[in-house]
Amino acid sequence: MNSTASEDASPRLDETRTSPSDKVLTIRGGRQAGQPNFKPDEDVALAKAYLESTTDPVKSTDQSGTAFWSSVHVRFMKLSLGSTRTPISLSNRWNNVLNKSLAKWVGHLTTALREYHSGWQYGDYLNRAKAEYADSGQKFKFIDVYNVVKDIPRYAVAESAIDSRVKSALGLDVVETDCGGSGAPMITFARRPEQGRKAAKRARHESGEGDAETDKELVTLKRIAEASEERNRLQKEQLKIEKTNSQIAFFKLNPNSDAAKRFFELQAEAFLQELEASQLGKHPRQTDD
């Protein structure tokens, strides 16, 4: 019943590949520069999307990092309608923040459950883990995220690491999860899938279900990519307009200065060049043979 991190079918987070044109400035918190901070419900949606992509018996081991995070992004967008997060943004958030916090939390929870205390309930061990985590200078803020991914071997507490007296006292030798409906994180031992991934993939391929689902996801990915490109284009145009308006407002403060006159001359020249170019596109010049 013991589990190892190698059973986690998702591609390693550091295997995500991006092209040079995809490189973006990332700041603390795993988000891209210019984007708002991740909200708790976004983190939970990301965890659910990650879980679904990781535990997909057909695709989880047969895709690159880029394909994996594209799959996560598709699922995330279904849970967070209207979100502007990109696959890179989601990967950064998971890799730089959530994954590290979850790994640290599981370590403290495992340590707490390794030491038996007479009369302690699960909540007492949980509080011990929280206290140990807080000693590092920051409270654990991702309980809801942990509850989503706790079944993934990477984030599950190893059964062998728990003191046998703790398991007996908490009933973990009979019941694998015990939370009392409080919403706190549960102790979970990861289970192997009932059907092997290769067998599941072969069965779905033979039925044609896998191909249809792949085509559907490709169409969805294409639509999301096109919408993202259009949104980025509009944002760039808006930034350009705001920059120009800011410059105009500045030089209008002293319109008779040499600098202001030169600025407006350049603006006029640029406008005329753009106008001529657009007219030339509508009426191409005829060239002699």
Coordinates of C-alpha atoms in Angstrom, one line a residue:
M1 CA 0.0 0.0 0.0
N2 CA 3.0 2.2 0.2
S3 CA 3.4 4.8 -2.5
T4 CA 6.4 6.5 -4.0
A5 CA 6.7 9.8 -5.9
S6 CA 7.6 7.8 -9.0
E7 CA 4.0 6.7 -9.3
D8 CA 2.9 10.3 -10.0
A9 CA 2.1 10.1 -13.7
S10 CA 2.4 13.8 -14.5
P11 CA 5.4 15.2 -16.3
R12 CA 7.9 16.8 -14.0
L13 CA 7.2 20.5 -13.7
D14 CA 10.7 21.4 -14.7
E15 CA 10.2 19.7 -18.0
T16 CA 7.9 22.4 -19.3
R17 CA 9.3 23.8 -22.5
T18 CA 8.6 27.2 -24.0
S19 CA 9.9 28.8 -27.1
P20 CA 11.9 32.0 -26.9
S21 CA 8.9 34.0 -28.0
D22 CA 7.0 32.6 -25.0
K23 CA 9.4 33.9 -22.4
V24 CA 7.7 36.3 -20.0
L25 CA 8.7 38.1 -16.9
T26 CA 7.6 36.2 -13.8
I27 CA 7.4 37.8 -10.4
R28 CA 7.0 36.4 -6.9
G29 CA 3.8 34.4 -6.6
G30 CA 4.1 32.5 -9.8
R31 CA 2.2 35.0 -11.9
Q32 CA 3.3 36.9 -15.0
A33 CA 4.1 40.5 -14.7
G34 CA 1.0 42.7 -15.2
Q35 CA -1.4 40.0 -14.0
P36 CA -3.3 40.1 -10.7
N37 CA -2.4 37.8 -7.8
F38 CA -3.9 34.3 -7.8
K39 CA -7.1 34.1 -5.8
P40 CA -7.9 31.1 -3.5
D41 CA -10.6 29.9 -5.9
E42 CA -8.1 30.0 -8.8
D43 CA -5.6 27.9 -6.8
V44 CA -8.3 25.3 -6.2
A45 CA -9.3 25.3 -9.8
L46 CA -5.7 24.9 -10.8
A47 CA -5.4 22.0 -8.4
K48 CA -8.4 20.3 -9.8
A49 CA -7.2 20.8 -13.4
Y50 CA -3.8 19.5 -12.4
L51 CA -5.3 16.4 -10.7
E52 CA -7.4 15.6 -13.7
S53 CA -4.5 15.9 -16.1
T54 CA -2.2 14.0 -13.8
T55 CA -4.5 11.1 -13.2
D56 CA -5.7 10.7 -16.9
P57 CA -4.8 7.1 -17.5
V58 CA -4.5 7.6 -21.2
K59 CA -2.4 10.7 -21.6
S60 CA -0.6 11.5 -18.3
T61 CA 2.6 9.6 -19.2
D62 CA 2.5 10.1 -22.9
Q63 CA 2.9 13.9 -23.2
S64 CA 5.6 16.5 -23.0
G65 CA 5.6 19.2 -20.3
T66 CA 4.2 21.7 -22.8
A67 CA 1.3 19.3 -23.8
F68 CA 0.7 18.6 -20.1
W69 CA 0.3 22.2 -19.1
S70 CA -1.9 22.9 -22.2
S71 CA -4.1 20.1 -20.9
V72 CA -4.2 21.7 -17.5
H73 CA -5.0 25.1 -19.0
V74 CA -8.0 23.7 -20.9
R75 CA -9.4 22.2 -17.8
F76 CA -8.6 25.3 -15.7
M77 CA -10.4 27.5 -18.2
K78 CA -13.5 25.4 -17.9
L79 CA -13.5 25.9 -14.1
S80 CA -12.5 29.6 -14.3
L81 CA -14.6 31.1 -17.1
G82 CA -13.2 34.5 -18.3
S83 CA -9.8 33.9 -16.8
T84 CA -6.8 35.4 -18.6
R85 CA -4.3 33.0 -17.2
T86 CA -2.0 31.3 -19.7
P87 CA -0.4 27.8 -19.5
I88 CA 2.9 29.4 -18.6
S89 CA 1.3 31.4 -15.8
L90 CA -0.4 28.2 -14.4
S91 CA 2.9 26.3 -14.7
N92 CA 4.8 29.1 -12.9
R93 CA 2.2 29.2 -10.1
W94 CA 2.2 25.5 -9.5
N95 CA 6.0 25.0 -9.8
N96 CA 7.1 28.1 -7.9
V97 CA 4.5 28.3 -5.2
L98 CA 1.9 25.6 -4.8
N99 CA 4.2 22.5 -5.4
K100 CA 6.8 23.8 -2.9
S101 CA 4.3 24.7 -0.2
L102 CA 2.5 21.3 -0.6
A103 CA 5.7 19.3 -0.4
K104 CA 6.7 21.3 2.7
W105 CA 3.3 20.7 4.3
V106 CA 3.3 17.0 3.6
G107 CA 6.8 16.8 5.2
H108 CA 5.6 18.5 8.4
L109 CA 2.4 16.5 8.5
T110 CA 4.4 13.3 8.1
T111 CA 6.8 14.3 10.9
A112 CA 3.9 15.1 13.2
L113 CA 2.3 11.7 12.6
R114 CA 5.6 9.9 13.2
E115 CA 5.5 10.7 16.9
Y116 CA 2.8 9.2 19.1
H117 CA 1.2 11.2 21.8
S118 CA -1.3 9.6 24.2
G119 CA -4.7 11.1 24.0
W120 CA -4.1 13.1 20.9
Q121 CA -6.7 13.3 18.2
Y122 CA -6.1 14.0 14.5
G123 CA -6.6 17.7 15.1
D124 CA -3.8 17.8 17.6
Y125 CA -1.4 16.3 15.0
L126 CA -2.7 18.7 12.5
N127 CA -2.0 21.6 14.7
R128 CA 1.5 20.3 15.4
A129 CA 2.1 20.3 11.6
K130 CA 0.7 23.8 11.3
A131 CA 2.9 25.1 14.1
E132 CA 6.0 23.5 12.6
Y133 CA 5.2 24.9 9.2
A134 CA 4.7 28.4 10.8
D135 CA 8.0 28.2 12.5
S136 CA 9.6 28.8 9.1
G137 CA 8.1 32.2 9.0
Q138 CA 4.9 31.7 7.1
K139 CA 1.5 30.0 7.7
F140 CA 0.3 27.2 5.4
K141 CA -2.3 28.9 3.2
F142 CA -3.2 26.1 0.8
I143 CA -5.3 23.6 2.8
D144 CA -8.1 23.6 0.2
V145 CA -5.5 22.9 -2.5
Y146 CA -4.0 20.1 -0.5
N147 CA -7.5 18.5 -0.1
V148 CA -7.8 18.3 -3.9
V149 CA -4.4 16.7 -4.6
K150 CA -3.9 14.6 -1.5
D151 CA -4.5 11.4 -3.4
I152 CA -1.6 12.0 -5.8
P153 CA 1.3 9.9 -4.5
R154 CA 3.6 12.9 -4.6
Y155 CA 1.5 14.7 -2.0
A156 CA 0.3 11.7 0.0
V157 CA 1.5 10.8 3.5
A158 CA 3.5 7.6 3.3
E159 CA 1.7 5.0 5.4
S160 CA 5.0 3.4 6.5
A161 CA 6.1 6.8 8.0
I162 CA 3.2 6.9 10.5
D163 CA 3.8 5.5 13.9
S164 CA 1.7 2.3 14.3
R165 CA 0.3 3.6 17.6
V166 CA -0.9 6.8 15.8
K167 CA -2.6 4.7 13.1
S168 CA -4.3 2.6 15.7
A169 CA -5.3 5.6 17.9
L170 CA -6.7 7.5 14.9
G171 CA -8.3 4.5 13.3
L172 CA -6.1 4.8 10.2
D173 CA -5.5 1.0 10.2
V174 CA -9.2 0.7 9.4
V175 CA -10.3 4.0 7.8
E176 CA -7.9 5.7 5.5
T177 CA -9.3 9.2 5.9
D178 CA -10.6 10.8 9.0
C179 CA -11.6 14.4 9.0
G180 CA -14.9 14.6 10.8
G181 CA -16.4 16.8 8.2
S182 CA -14.4 19.8 9.4
G183 CA -12.9 20.7 6.1
A184 CA -9.3 20.2 7.4
P185 CA -6.8 18.2 5.3
M186 CA -7.2 14.4 5.5
I187 CA -4.5 11.7 5.8
T188 CA -4.7 9.9 2.6
F189 CA -2.7 6.9 1.2
A190 CA -2.5 7.0 -2.6
R191 CA -4.0 4.1 -4.4
R192 CA -3.0 2.6 -7.7
P193 CA -5.5 2.9 -10.6
E194 CA -7.8 0.0 -11.1
Q195 CA -6.8 -0.3 -14.8
G196 CA -3.3 0.2 -16.1
R197 CA -2.6 3.3 -18.1
K198 CA -1.5 1.3 -21.2
A199 CA -4.6 -0.9 -21.0
A200 CA -6.9 2.1 -20.6
K201 CA -5.2 3.9 -23.6
R202 CA -5.5 0.7 -25.7
A203 CA -9.2 0.3 -24.8
R204 CA -10.1 3.9 -25.6
H205 CA -8.1 3.8 -28.8
E206 CA -9.9 0.7 -30.0
S207 CA -13.3 2.2 -29.3
G208 CA -12.3 5.4 -31.1
E209 CA -13.1 7.5 -28.0
G210 CA -9.5 8.6 -27.6
D211 CA -9.2 10.0 -31.1
A212 CA -12.5 11.9 -30.8
E213 CA -11.5 13.4 -27.4
T214 CA -8.1 14.4 -28.8
D215 CA -9.7 16.2 -31.7
K216 CA -12.1 18.0 -29.4
E217 CA -9.3 19.1 -27.1
L218 CA -7.2 20.3 -30.1
V219 CA -10.1 22.4 -31.3
T220 CA -10.6 23.8 -27.8
L221 CA -6.9 24.6 -27.5
K222 CA -6.9 26.3 -30.8
R223 CA -9.8 28.5 -29.9
I224 CA -8.2 29.4 -26.5
A225 CA -4.9 30.2 -28.3
E226 CA -6.6 32.4 -30.8
A227 CA -8.6 34.2 -28.1
S228 CA -5.4 34.7 -26.1
E229 CA -3.6 36.1 -29.1
E230 CA -6.4 38.6 -29.9
R231 CA -6.6 39.6 -26.2
N232 CA -2.8 40.2 -26.2
R233 CA -3.0 42.2 -29.4
L234 CA -5.7 44.5 -28.0
Q235 CA -3.8 44.9 -24.8
K236 CA -0.7 46.0 -26.7
E237 CA -2.8 48.5 -28.8
Q238 CA -4.3 49.9 -25.6
L239 CA -0.9 50.3 -24.0
K240 CA 0.3 52.1 -27.1
I241 CA -2.6 54.5 -27.1
E242 CA -2.3 55.2 -23.4
K243 CA 1.4 55.9 -23.9
T244 CA 0.8 58.3 -26.8
N245 CA -2.0 60.1 -24.8
S246 CA 0.4 60.5 -21.9
Q247 CA 3.0 62.0 -24.1
I248 CA 0.5 64.4 -25.7
A249 CA -0.7 65.5 -22.3
F250 CA 2.8 66.1 -21.2
F251 CA 3.8 68.3 -24.2
K252 CA 0.5 70.2 -24.0
L253 CA 1.6 71.6 -20.7
N254 CA 4.0 73.8 -22.7
P255 CA 3.0 73.6 -26.3
N256 CA 5.2 76.5 -27.5
S257 CA 8.4 74.9 -26.3
D258 CA 10.8 73.6 -28.9
A259 CA 10.5 70.1 -27.6
A260 CA 6.7 70.2 -27.8
K261 CA 6.8 71.6 -31.4
R262 CA 9.3 68.8 -32.4
F263 CA 7.1 66.2 -30.8
F264 CA 4.0 67.3 -32.6
E265 CA 5.9 67.5 -35.9
L266 CA 7.0 63.9 -35.5
Q267 CA 3.5 62.8 -34.6
A268 CA 2.2 64.5 -37.7
E269 CA 4.8 62.9 -39.9
A270 CA 4.1 59.4 -38.4
F271 CA 0.3 59.9 -39.0
L272 CA 0.9 61.0 -42.6
Q273 CA 3.2 58.0 -43.3
E274 CA 0.6 55.6 -41.8
L275 CA -2.1 57.2 -43.9
E276 CA 0.0 57.0 -47.1
A277 CA 0.8 53.3 -46.4
S278 CA -2.8 52.5 -45.9
Q279 CA -3.8 54.2 -49.1
L280 CA -1.0 52.5 -51.0
G281 CA -2.3 49.1 -49.7
K282 CA -5.7 49.9 -51.1
H283 CA -4.4 51.2 -54.5
P284 CA -1.1 49.5 -55.4
R285 CA 1.1 51.4 -57.8
Q286 CA 1.2 50.1 -61.4
T287 CA 4.8 49.3 -62.5
D288 CA 5.9 49.2 -66.1
D289 CA 7.2 46.0 -67.5

